[in-house]
mmCIF file of C-alpha atoms in Angstrom:
data_model
loop_
_atom_site.group_PDB
_atom_site.id
_atom_site.type_symbol
_atom_site.label_atom_id
_atom_site.label_comp_id
_atom_site.label_asym_id
_atom_site.label_seq_id
_atom_site.Cartn_x
_atom_site.Cartn_y
_atom_site.Cartn_z
ATOM 1 C CA UNK K 965 102.660 77.877 96.459
ATOM 2 C CA UNK K 966 99.241 76.866 95.641
ATOM 3 C CA UNK K 967 97.126 79.133 97.874
ATOM 4 C CA UNK K 968 93.605 80.555 97.078
ATOM 5 C CA UNK K 969 93.078 83.861 98.833
ATOM 6 C CA UNK K 970 89.408 84.890 99.244
ATOM 7 C CA UNK K 971 88.807 88.406 98.201
ATOM 8 C CA UNK K 972 85.934 90.919 98.904
ATOM 9 C CA UNK K 973 85.514 91.194 95.299
ATOM 10 C CA UNK K 974 84.211 87.709 95.049
ATOM 11 C CA UNK K 975 80.907 88.890 96.748
ATOM 12 C CA UNK K 976 80.349 91.483 94.029
ATOM 13 C CA UNK K 977 81.216 89.245 91.143
ATOM 14 C CA UNK K 978 78.730 86.583 92.491
ATOM 15 C CA UNK K 979 75.946 89.048 92.792
ATOM 16 C CA UNK K 980 76.363 90.533 89.277
ATOM 17 C CA UNK K 981 72.875 91.325 87.855
ATOM 18 C CA UNK K 982 73.474 93.321 84.804
ATOM 19 C CA UNK K 983 76.061 93.515 81.959
ATOM 20 C CA UNK K 984 79.362 94.151 83.610
ATOM 21 C CA UNK K 985 82.866 95.237 82.373
ATOM 22 C CA UNK K 986 85.503 94.006 84.747
ATOM 23 C CA UNK K 987 88.963 95.720 84.135
ATOM 24 C CA UNK K 988 92.293 96.038 85.665
ATOM 25 C CA UNK K 989 95.925 95.615 85.094
ATOM 26 C CA UNK K 990 97.086 92.324 83.999
ATOM 27 C CA UNK K 991 97.624 89.395 86.378
ATOM 28 C CA UNK K 992 95.553 90.788 88.860
ATOM 29 C CA UNK K 993 93.389 87.794 89.334
ATOM 30 C CA UNK K 994 90.401 89.046 87.356
ATOM 31 C CA UNK K 995 89.682 85.574 85.556
ATOM 32 C CA UNK K 996 90.301 83.705 88.780
ATOM 33 C CA UNK K 997 87.867 85.787 90.503
ATOM 34 C CA UNK K 998 85.098 85.311 87.794
ATOM 35 C CA UNK K 999 85.696 81.472 87.496
ATOM 36 C CA UNK K 1000 85.461 80.896 91.441
ATOM 37 C CA UNK K 1001 82.657 83.311 91.989
ATOM 38 C CA UNK K 1002 80.475 83.496 88.924
ATOM 39 C CA UNK K 1003 78.084 80.850 87.871
ATOM 40 C CA UNK K 1004 78.260 81.388 84.078
ATOM 41 C CA UNK K 1005 76.776 79.361 81.091
ATOM 42 C CA UNK K 1006 79.224 80.179 78.477
ATOM 43 C CA UNK K 1007 82.893 81.286 78.629
ATOM 44 C CA UNK K 1008 85.132 82.408 75.799
ATOM 45 C CA UNK K 1009 88.675 84.068 75.539
ATOM 46 C CA UNK K 1010 89.516 86.289 72.674
ATOM 47 C CA UNK K 1011 92.837 84.985 71.455
ATOM 48 C CA UNK K 1012 93.499 87.556 68.661
ATOM 49 C CA UNK K 1013 91.731 89.450 66.101
ATOM 50 C CA UNK K 1014 90.305 86.313 64.324
ATOM 51 C CA UNK K 1015 90.198 83.664 66.882
ATOM 52 C CA UNK K 1016 88.596 82.712 70.160
ATOM 53 C CA UNK K 1017 89.281 79.799 72.769
ATOM 54 C CA UNK K 1018 86.216 78.138 74.021
ATOM 55 C CA UNK K 1019 85.293 76.399 77.331
ATOM 56 C CA UNK K 1020 86.567 73.177 75.855
ATOM 57 C CA UNK K 1021 89.867 74.598 74.866
ATOM 58 C CA UNK K 1022 88.705 74.462 71.269
ATOM 59 C CA UNK K 1023 90.254 77.083 69.055
ATOM 60 C CA UNK K 1024 87.309 78.741 66.877
ATOM 61 C CA UNK K 1025 86.949 81.800 64.788
ATOM 62 C CA UNK K 1026 85.426 84.851 66.659
ATOM 63 C CA UNK K 1027 81.991 84.674 64.958
ATOM 64 C CA UNK K 1028 81.521 80.996 66.014
ATOM 65 C CA UNK K 1029 82.495 81.839 69.498
ATOM 66 C CA UNK K 1030 80.212 85.061 69.667
ATOM 67 C CA UNK K 1031 77.206 82.908 68.208
ATOM 68 C CA UNK K 1032 77.561 80.807 71.321
ATOM 69 C CA UNK K 1033 77.415 83.847 73.538
ATOM 70 C CA UNK K 1034 74.393 85.140 71.742
ATOM 71 C CA UNK K 1035 72.519 81.893 72.146
ATOM 72 C CA UNK K 1036 73.370 82.088 76.173
ATOM 73 C CA UNK K 1037 72.153 85.579 76.329
ATOM 74 C CA UNK K 1038 68.857 85.068 74.274
ATOM 75 C CA UNK K 1039 68.158 82.131 76.718
ATOM 76 C CA UNK K 1040 68.585 84.386 79.643
ATOM 77 C CA UNK K 1041 71.951 82.693 80.795
ATOM 78 C CA UNK K 1042 75.243 84.372 81.848
ATOM 79 C CA UNK K 1043 77.972 84.536 79.202
ATOM 80 C CA UNK K 1044 81.673 85.723 79.794
ATOM 81 C CA UNK K 1045 84.046 87.206 77.139
ATOM 82 C CA UNK K 1046 87.671 87.238 78.547
ATOM 83 C CA UNK K 1047 90.497 89.516 77.169
ATOM 84 C CA UNK K 1048 87.772 91.687 75.675
ATOM 85 C CA UNK K 1049 90.134 94.417 74.766
ATOM 86 C CA UNK K 1050 91.491 92.128 72.078
ATOM 87 C CA UNK K 1051 88.005 91.885 70.376
ATOM 88 C CA UNK K 1052 87.956 94.221 67.233
ATOM 89 C CA UNK K 1053 85.553 96.956 67.667
ATOM 90 C CA UNK K 1054 83.683 96.029 64.435
ATOM 91 C CA UNK K 1055 81.947 93.432 66.644
ATOM 92 C CA UNK K 1056 80.720 95.889 69.427
ATOM 93 C CA UNK K 1057 77.618 97.129 67.701
ATOM 94 C CA UNK K 1058 76.416 93.485 66.983
ATOM 95 C CA UNK K 1059 77.049 92.821 70.712
ATOM 96 C CA UNK K 1060 74.966 95.939 71.691
ATOM 97 C CA UNK K 1061 72.099 94.682 69.713
ATOM 98 C CA UNK K 1062 71.793 91.688 72.062
ATOM 99 C CA UNK K 1063 71.262 93.661 75.183
ATOM 100 C CA UNK K 1064 69.539 93.563 77.623
ATOM 101 C CA UNK K 1065 69.057 89.865 77.184
ATOM 102 C CA UNK K 1066 70.876 87.885 79.756
ATOM 103 C CA UNK K 1067 74.032 88.832 81.604
ATOM 104 C CA UNK K 1068 77.303 89.547 79.773
ATOM 105 C CA UNK K 1069 80.457 89.901 81.677
ATOM 106 C CA UNK K 1070 83.458 91.333 79.788
ATOM 107 C CA UNK K 1071 86.783 90.973 81.362
ATOM 108 C CA UNK K 1072 89.650 93.358 79.966
ATOM 109 C CA UNK K 1073 92.840 93.298 81.080
ATOM 110 C CA UNK K 1074 93.710 96.903 80.363
ATOM 111 C CA UNK K 1075 92.597 100.554 81.582
ATOM 112 C CA UNK K 1076 92.188 101.887 78.293
ATOM 113 C CA UNK K 1077 89.226 99.680 77.375
ATOM 114 C CA UNK K 1078 87.235 101.608 79.893
ATOM 115 C CA UNK K 1079 87.701 104.700 77.978
ATOM 116 C CA UNK K 1080 86.727 102.995 74.883
ATOM 117 C CA UNK K 1081 83.598 101.159 76.010
ATOM 118 C CA UNK K 1082 82.230 104.373 77.796
ATOM 119 C CA UNK K 1083 83.211 106.767 75.150
ATOM 120 C CA UNK K 1084 80.480 108.891 74.046
ATOM 121 C CA UNK K 1085 80.622 107.354 70.612
ATOM 122 C CA UNK K 1086 80.719 103.657 71.733
ATOM 123 C CA UNK K 1087 77.890 101.533 70.835
ATOM 124 C CA UNK K 1088 78.235 99.929 74.225
ATOM 125 C CA UNK K 1089 77.986 103.029 76.305
ATOM 126 C CA UNK K 1090 75.028 102.697 78.605
ATOM 127 C CA UNK K 1091 74.869 98.848 78.353
ATOM 128 C CA UNK K 1092 77.879 97.958 80.599
ATOM 129 C CA UNK K 1093 78.497 99.008 84.180
ATOM 130 C CA UNK K 1094 82.366 98.921 85.268
ATOM 131 C CA UNK K 1095 83.888 96.968 87.973
ATOM 132 C CA UNK K 1096 87.752 97.543 88.824
ATOM 133 C CA UNK K 1097 89.836 94.709 90.065
ATOM 134 C CA UNK K 1098 93.133 95.925 91.418
ATOM 135 C CA UNK K 1099 95.716 94.435 93.945
ATOM 136 C CA UNK K 1100 94.439 92.384 96.646
ATOM 137 C CA UNK K 1101 93.691 94.316 99.759
ATOM 138 C CA UNK K 1102 96.226 94.235 102.551
ATOM 139 C CA UNK K 1103 93.512 93.163 105.025
ATOM 140 C CA UNK K 1104 92.140 90.434 102.861
ATOM 141 C CA UNK K 1105 95.514 88.708 102.624
ATOM 142 C CA UNK K 1106 96.707 89.430 106.228
ATOM 143 C CA UNK K 1107 93.600 87.959 107.719
ATOM 144 C CA UNK K 1108 94.017 84.561 105.981
ATOM 145 C CA UNK K 1109 97.974 84.428 106.038
ATOM 146 C CA UNK K 1110 98.960 85.779 109.362
ATOM 147 C CA UNK K 1111 102.232 86.998 108.114
ATOM 148 C CA UNK K 1112 102.464 90.844 108.086
ATOM 149 C CA UNK K 1113 105.352 91.107 105.608
ATOM 150 C CA UNK K 1114 104.602 88.190 103.143
ATOM 151 C CA UNK K 1115 101.053 89.584 103.030
ATOM 152 C CA UNK K 1116 102.448 92.803 101.416
ATOM 153 C CA UNK K 1117 103.977 90.907 98.777
ATOM 154 C CA UNK K 1118 101.040 88.600 98.002
ATOM 155 C CA UNK K 1119 98.881 91.674 97.253
ATOM 156 C CA UNK K 1120 99.939 91.212 93.541
ATOM 157 C CA UNK K 1121 98.634 87.502 92.740
ATOM 158 C CA UNK K 1122 101.180 86.851 90.060
ATOM 159 C CA UNK K 1123 104.075 86.331 92.662
ATOM 160 C CA UNK K 1124 101.787 83.890 94.853
ATOM 161 C CA UNK K 1125 103.104 80.543 93.063
ATOM 162 C CA UNK K 1126 106.644 81.500 93.145
ATOM 163 C CA UNK K 1127 107.601 82.549 96.680
ATOM 164 C CA UNK K 1128 106.618 81.319 100.337
ATOM 165 C CA UNK K 1129 108.620 84.062 102.039
ATOM 166 C CA UNK K 1130 110.079 87.520 101.689
ATOM 167 C CA UNK K 1131 113.678 85.916 101.890
ATOM 168 C CA UNK K 1132 112.683 83.817 98.840
ATOM 169 C CA UNK K 1133 112.035 86.870 96.867
ATOM 170 C CA UNK K 1134 115.446 88.302 97.746
ATOM 171 C CA UNK K 1135 117.278 84.998 96.926
ATOM 172 C CA UNK K 1136 115.430 84.744 93.582
ATOM 173 C CA UNK K 1137 115.541 88.612 92.569
ATOM 174 C CA UNK K 1138 117.525 87.853 89.185
ATOM 175 C CA UNK K 1139 114.873 85.458 87.942
ATOM 176 C CA UNK K 1140 111.938 88.045 88.925
ATOM 177 C CA UNK K 1141 113.647 90.940 87.472
ATOM 178 C CA UNK K 1142 113.277 89.160 84.110
ATOM 179 C CA UNK K 1143 109.738 88.167 84.804
ATOM 180 C CA UNK K 1144 108.964 91.860 85.965
ATOM 181 C CA UNK K 1145 110.038 93.467 82.804
ATOM 182 C CA UNK K 1146 107.977 90.882 80.540
ATOM 183 C CA UNK K 1147 104.986 91.744 82.871
ATOM 184 C CA UNK K 1148 105.378 95.481 82.504
ATOM 185 C CA UNK K 1149 105.752 94.918 78.732
ATOM 186 C CA UNK K 1150 102.512 92.810 78.569
ATOM 187 C CA UNK K 1151 100.798 95.485 80.333
ATOM 188 C CA UNK K 1152 101.908 98.008 77.651
ATOM 189 C CA UNK K 1153 100.983 95.595 74.848
ATOM 190 C CA UNK K 1154 97.327 95.332 76.208
ATOM 191 C CA UNK K 1155 97.206 99.162 76.730
ATOM 192 C CA UNK K 1156 98.313 99.571 72.859
ATOM 193 C CA UNK K 1157 101.387 101.293 73.884
ATOM 194 C CA UNK K 1158 105.275 100.450 73.367
ATOM 195 C CA UNK K 1159 107.465 100.084 76.665
ATOM 196 C CA UNK K 1160 109.957 102.414 75.746
ATOM 197 C CA UNK K 1161 113.487 102.823 77.449
ATOM 198 C CA UNK K 1162 112.167 105.967 78.933
ATOM 199 C CA UNK K 1163 109.139 104.371 80.381
ATOM 200 C CA UNK K 1164 111.229 101.726 81.811
ATOM 201 C CA UNK K 1165 113.809 104.117 83.412
ATOM 202 C CA UNK K 1166 110.897 106.058 84.828
ATOM 203 C CA UNK K 1167 109.685 102.886 86.626
ATOM 204 C CA UNK K 1168 113.130 102.050 87.656
ATOM 205 C CA UNK K 1169 113.760 105.274 89.272
ATOM 206 C CA UNK K 1170 110.298 105.269 91.137
ATOM 207 C CA UNK K 1171 111.278 101.715 92.302
ATOM 208 C CA UNK K 1172 114.399 103.056 93.686
ATOM 209 C CA UNK K 1173 112.355 105.475 95.958
ATOM 210 C CA UNK K 1174 112.671 108.788 94.061
ATOM 211 C CA UNK K 1175 109.043 110.174 93.756
ATOM 212 C CA UNK K 1176 109.533 113.846 92.777
ATOM 213 C CA UNK K 1177 108.853 114.093 89.037
ATOM 214 C CA UNK K 1178 111.474 117.102 88.996
ATOM 215 C CA UNK K 1179 113.988 114.756 90.519
ATOM 216 C CA UNK K 1180 113.088 111.984 88.013
ATOM 217 C CA UNK K 1181 113.182 114.298 85.224
ATOM 218 C CA UNK K 1182 116.943 115.208 86.181
ATOM 219 C CA UNK K 1183 117.839 111.529 86.298
ATOM 220 C CA UNK K 1184 116.449 110.567 83.059
ATOM 221 C CA UNK K 1185 117.456 113.902 81.411
ATOM 222 C CA UNK K 1186 113.908 114.876 80.267
ATOM 223 C CA UNK K 1187 111.660 118.147 80.806
ATOM 224 C CA UNK K 1188 109.633 117.892 83.991
ATOM 225 C CA UNK K 1189 106.333 118.410 82.183
ATOM 226 C CA UNK K 1190 106.930 115.368 79.822
ATOM 227 C CA UNK K 1191 107.931 113.254 82.729
ATOM 228 C CA UNK K 1192 104.783 114.394 84.719
ATOM 229 C CA UNK K 1193 102.587 113.331 82.059
ATOM 230 C CA UNK K 1194 104.345 109.836 81.451
ATOM 231 C CA UNK K 1195 103.899 109.212 85.243
ATOM 232 C CA UNK K 1196 100.244 110.024 84.906
ATOM 233 C CA UNK K 1197 100.035 107.537 81.812
ATOM 234 C CA UNK K 1198 101.722 104.918 83.949
ATOM 235 C CA UNK K 1199 98.998 105.700 86.941
ATOM 236 C CA UNK K 1200 96.161 105.461 84.365
ATOM 237 C CA UNK K 1201 97.782 101.785 83.282
ATOM 238 C CA UNK K 1202 97.716 100.524 86.902
ATOM 239 C CA UNK K 1203 101.476 100.556 87.245
ATOM 240 C CA UNK K 1204 101.876 103.620 89.388
ATOM 241 C CA UNK K 1205 99.995 104.884 92.479
ATOM 242 C CA UNK K 1206 99.500 108.451 93.304
ATOM 243 C CA UNK K 1207 99.463 109.155 97.191
ATOM 244 C CA UNK K 1208 98.546 112.586 98.601
ATOM 245 C CA UNK K 1209 100.626 114.512 100.768
ATOM 246 C CA UNK K 1210 100.198 117.252 103.257
ATOM 247 C CA UNK K 1211 102.036 119.621 100.958
ATOM 248 C CA UNK K 1212 101.393 120.676 97.382
ATOM 249 C CA UNK K 1213 103.098 117.710 95.571
ATOM 250 C CA UNK K 1214 101.791 114.121 95.076
ATOM 251 C CA UNK K 1215 103.830 111.051 96.266
ATOM 252 C CA UNK K 1216 104.284 108.433 93.392
ATOM 253 C CA UNK K 1217 105.325 104.861 93.672
ATOM 254 C CA UNK K 1218 105.230 101.803 91.907
ATOM 255 C CA UNK K 1219 101.871 100.061 92.709
ATOM 256 C CA UNK K 1220 102.732 96.491 93.143
ATOM 257 C CA UNK K 1221 104.852 95.799 96.251
ATOM 258 C CA UNK K 1222 106.745 92.899 94.635
ATOM 259 C CA UNK K 1223 107.210 94.912 91.268
ATOM 260 C CA UNK K 1224 108.606 98.031 93.422
ATOM 261 C CA UNK K 1225 111.096 95.898 95.168
ATOM 262 C CA UNK K 1226 112.388 94.033 91.865
ATOM 263 C CA UNK K 1227 112.578 97.309 90.112
ATOM 264 C CA UNK K 1228 114.624 98.731 93.178
ATOM 265 C CA UNK K 1229 116.944 95.841 92.915
ATOM 266 C CA UNK K 1230 117.381 96.201 89.252
ATOM 267 C CA UNK K 1231 117.852 99.913 89.301
ATOM 268 C CA UNK K 1232 120.388 99.581 92.433
ATOM 269 C CA UNK K 1233 122.279 96.500 91.495
ATOM 270 C CA UNK K 1234 121.546 95.537 87.875
ATOM 271 C CA UNK K 1235 120.278 92.127 89.018
ATOM 272 C CA UNK K 1236 119.035 91.035 85.791
ATOM 273 C CA UNK K 1237 122.844 91.205 84.295
ATOM 274 C CA UNK K 1238 124.749 89.514 87.150
ATOM 275 C CA UNK K 1239 124.364 87.256 90.244
ATOM 276 C CA UNK K 1240 124.204 89.512 93.018
ATOM 277 C CA UNK K 1241 123.334 88.561 96.849
ATOM 278 C CA UNK K 1242 120.805 91.134 98.008
ATOM 279 C CA UNK K 1243 120.741 91.093 101.713
ATOM 280 C CA UNK K 1244 117.984 93.680 102.072
ATOM 281 C CA UNK K 1245 115.301 95.541 100.032
ATOM 282 C CA UNK K 1246 113.030 98.568 101.058
ATOM 283 C CA UNK K 1247 110.527 96.414 102.390
ATOM 284 C CA UNK K 1248 109.596 98.816 104.833
ATOM 285 C CA UNK K 1249 108.350 101.264 102.518
ATOM 286 C CA UNK K 1250 105.856 98.631 100.944
ATOM 287 C CA UNK K 1251 104.781 97.762 104.650
ATOM 288 C CA UNK K 1252 104.245 101.497 105.229
ATOM 289 C CA UNK K 1253 101.662 102.048 102.494
ATOM 290 C CA UNK K 1254 99.890 98.673 102.691
ATOM 291 C CA UNK K 1255 99.400 99.343 106.290
ATOM 292 C CA UNK K 1256 98.456 102.883 105.837
ATOM 293 C CA UNK K 1257 95.798 101.958 103.290
ATOM 294 C CA UNK K 1258 94.288 99.276 105.689
ATOM 295 C CA UNK K 1259 94.180 101.939 108.563
ATOM 296 C CA UNK K 1260 92.554 104.573 106.401
ATOM 297 C CA UNK K 1261 90.018 102.123 105.665
ATOM 298 C CA UNK K 1262 89.404 101.247 109.548
ATOM 299 C CA UNK K 1263 89.189 104.965 110.453
ATOM 300 C CA UNK K 1264 87.157 106.087 107.416
ATOM 301 C CA UNK K 1265 89.700 108.565 106.040
ATOM 302 C CA UNK K 1266 92.107 108.934 103.346
ATOM 303 C CA UNK K 1267 95.627 107.780 103.188
ATOM 304 C CA UNK K 1268 98.268 110.767 103.123
ATOM 305 C CA UNK K 1269 102.047 110.915 103.387
ATOM 306 C CA UNK K 1270 103.965 113.570 104.878
ATOM 307 C CA UNK K 1271 107.473 113.698 103.698
ATOM 308 C CA UNK K 1272 108.467 117.217 104.847
ATOM 309 C CA UNK K 1273 107.536 116.117 108.552
ATOM 310 C CA UNK K 1274 108.853 112.460 107.794
ATOM 311 C CA UNK K 1275 105.539 110.909 108.917
ATOM 312 C CA UNK K 1276 104.829 107.541 107.594
ATOM 313 C CA UNK K 1277 101.155 107.580 107.478
ATOM 314 C CA UNK K 1278 98.649 110.293 107.979
ATOM 315 C CA UNK K 1279 94.819 109.611 107.744
ATOM 316 C CA UNK K 1280 92.789 112.561 106.796
ATOM 317 C CA UNK K 1281 89.064 112.914 106.876
ATOM 318 C CA UNK K 1282 87.143 115.905 105.575
ATOM 319 C CA UNK K 1283 90.304 117.535 104.738
ATOM 320 C CA UNK K 1284 91.433 117.288 108.443
ATOM 321 C CA UNK K 1285 94.292 114.868 109.705
ATOM 322 C CA UNK K 1286 92.691 112.682 112.409
ATOM 323 C CA UNK K 1287 95.584 110.185 112.859
ATOM 324 C CA UNK K 1288 99.389 110.084 112.249
ATOM 325 C CA UNK K 1289 101.519 106.947 112.461
ATOM 326 C CA UNK K 1290 105.040 105.697 112.733
ATOM 327 C CA UNK K 1291 105.337 102.246 111.215
ATOM 328 C CA UNK K 1292 108.476 100.189 111.950
ATOM 329 C CA UNK K 1293 109.481 96.525 110.854
ATOM 330 C CA UNK K 1294 111.278 96.241 114.296
ATOM 331 C CA UNK K 1295 110.725 97.362 117.753
ATOM 332 C CA UNK K 1296 110.193 101.073 118.740
ATOM 333 C CA UNK K 1297 112.368 102.339 121.407
ATOM 334 C CA UNK K 1298 111.290 105.180 124.035
ATOM 335 C CA UNK K 1299 113.598 107.793 122.504
ATOM 336 C CA UNK K 1300 112.307 106.905 118.906
ATOM 337 C CA UNK K 1301 108.846 107.078 120.029
ATOM 338 C CA UNK K 1302 109.312 110.565 121.789
ATOM 339 C CA UNK K 1303 110.947 111.949 119.012
ATOM 340 C CA UNK K 1304 108.320 110.805 116.465
ATOM 341 C CA UNK K 1305 105.657 112.015 119.016
ATOM 342 C CA UNK K 1306 107.021 115.600 118.525
ATOM 343 C CA UNK K 1307 106.906 115.362 114.683
ATOM 344 C CA UNK K 1308 103.327 113.639 114.580
ATOM 345 C CA UNK K 1309 101.796 116.053 116.998
ATOM 346 C CA UNK K 1310 102.625 118.788 114.583
ATOM 347 C CA UNK K 1311 100.039 117.513 112.149
ATOM 348 C CA UNK K 1312 97.361 115.506 114.250
ATOM 349 C CA UNK K 1313 96.088 115.525 117.677
ATOM 350 C CA UNK K 1314 96.179 111.663 117.834
ATOM 351 C CA UNK K 1315 99.135 109.487 117.131
ATOM 352 C CA UNK K 1316 99.919 105.884 116.723
ATOM 353 C CA UNK K 1317 102.660 103.492 116.565
ATOM 354 C CA UNK K 1318 102.811 100.216 114.636
ATOM 355 C CA UNK K 1319 105.507 97.404 114.975
ATOM 356 C CA UNK K 1320 105.627 94.362 112.979
ATOM 357 C CA UNK K 1321 108.021 92.833 115.638
ATOM 358 C CA UNK K 1322 105.627 93.287 118.877
ATOM 359 C CA UNK K 1323 103.083 95.608 120.290
ATOM 360 C CA UNK K 1324 104.943 98.865 121.127
ATOM 361 C CA UNK K 1325 104.624 100.151 124.754
ATOM 362 C CA UNK K 1326 101.866 102.838 125.362
ATOM 363 C CA UNK K 1327 103.680 105.774 123.707
ATOM 364 C CA UNK K 1328 100.902 106.855 121.913
ATOM 365 C CA UNK K 1329 97.107 106.969 121.614
ATOM 366 C CA UNK K 1330 97.104 103.591 119.840
ATOM 367 C CA UNK K 1331 99.749 101.073 119.715
ATOM 368 C CA UNK K 1332 99.691 98.211 117.306
ATOM 369 C CA UNK K 1333 101.622 94.885 117.009
ATOM 370 C CA UNK K 1334 101.108 91.853 114.892
ATOM 371 C CA UNK K 1335 98.034 90.503 116.806
ATOM 372 C CA UNK K 1336 96.306 94.034 116.737
ATOM 373 C CA UNK K 1337 96.861 94.222 112.967
ATOM 374 C CA UNK K 1338 95.392 90.860 112.296
ATOM 375 C CA UNK K 1339 92.333 91.777 114.465
ATOM 376 C CA UNK K 1340 91.893 95.008 112.195
ATOM 377 C CA UNK K 1341 92.274 93.054 109.104
ATOM 378 C CA UNK K 1342 89.812 90.223 110.040
ATOM 379 C CA UNK K 1343 87.327 93.032 111.175
ATOM 380 C CA UNK K 1344 87.649 94.799 107.728
ATOM 381 C CA UNK K 1345 87.438 91.524 105.795
ATOM 382 C CA UNK K 1346 84.401 90.029 107.545
#
């Protein structure tokens, strides 16, 4: 599907007034955002340690490309260096000598580049300000797509050209399992790390819904401190998200909804090695956290999860739970609602229900169906 989704980050990029490092995981739409929102004069891509690609698709030596960047900056223009993480650091002092002329926007497809640029010994320290580009917010997609399930998948831009429905993801899951591993490998490459079997097993296990580091350590047969350290590294690479819980543990999950579902299918059914008809994936889990993120923004709080009480979404403000929500793909019956109210009332005075099928009856203090979710999304995205 050829679809351009407006993102709130477009306003930030369009209003850049100083040297800026835009960073994030690969394939999150950084280049597309810059090309659509920023009125630049010069644009180059660092191809490798020796070569760059110009706006006219000409392959030139890096030195020649940087000369064009320098001229643009000295004339007070805006220049973009894409794939900045590939630029050898020997050029950094040279680039620093051009500041503060013009506006230089560097795009880095890694999180490691942030640590390097803002290291105390970096010649670029104090010259750039950082701007992270992650997944598209759920509300930005939902407000334009009007499909609460597909909007969850479209939060990760790489999947948009390939599917037009959740069912299509399931039908083509074998194809996407191969694409997903390649994408993950590419992320590791840009972070200057190697995608080992152990890292991949951890991601597969997280995709299957196992979130406790102790359980993951048992499955992959490694010590828990080692696994915890590796999960934290995956989080720093933008592949894993850490969600706070009402207990002492953190809930870890694969950040990208489509990647999470694809890894689940690979872990559960080994779809990359055989043709398997997958009737269902844990899409409810991805819906739960995407809607939870949106509601947390709407109520000005932070998203928590409560596995002990089995509460889908808890919104916390100033360390106090202010809302608890039950989120379901289908309808919510009266008996289900009453049981949920008992659980949710233990942690929050106000409770709510969300159904993607239809607006629930007035069981809770707030009851949201597809139309109400759309209204919230539009309000947040306006």
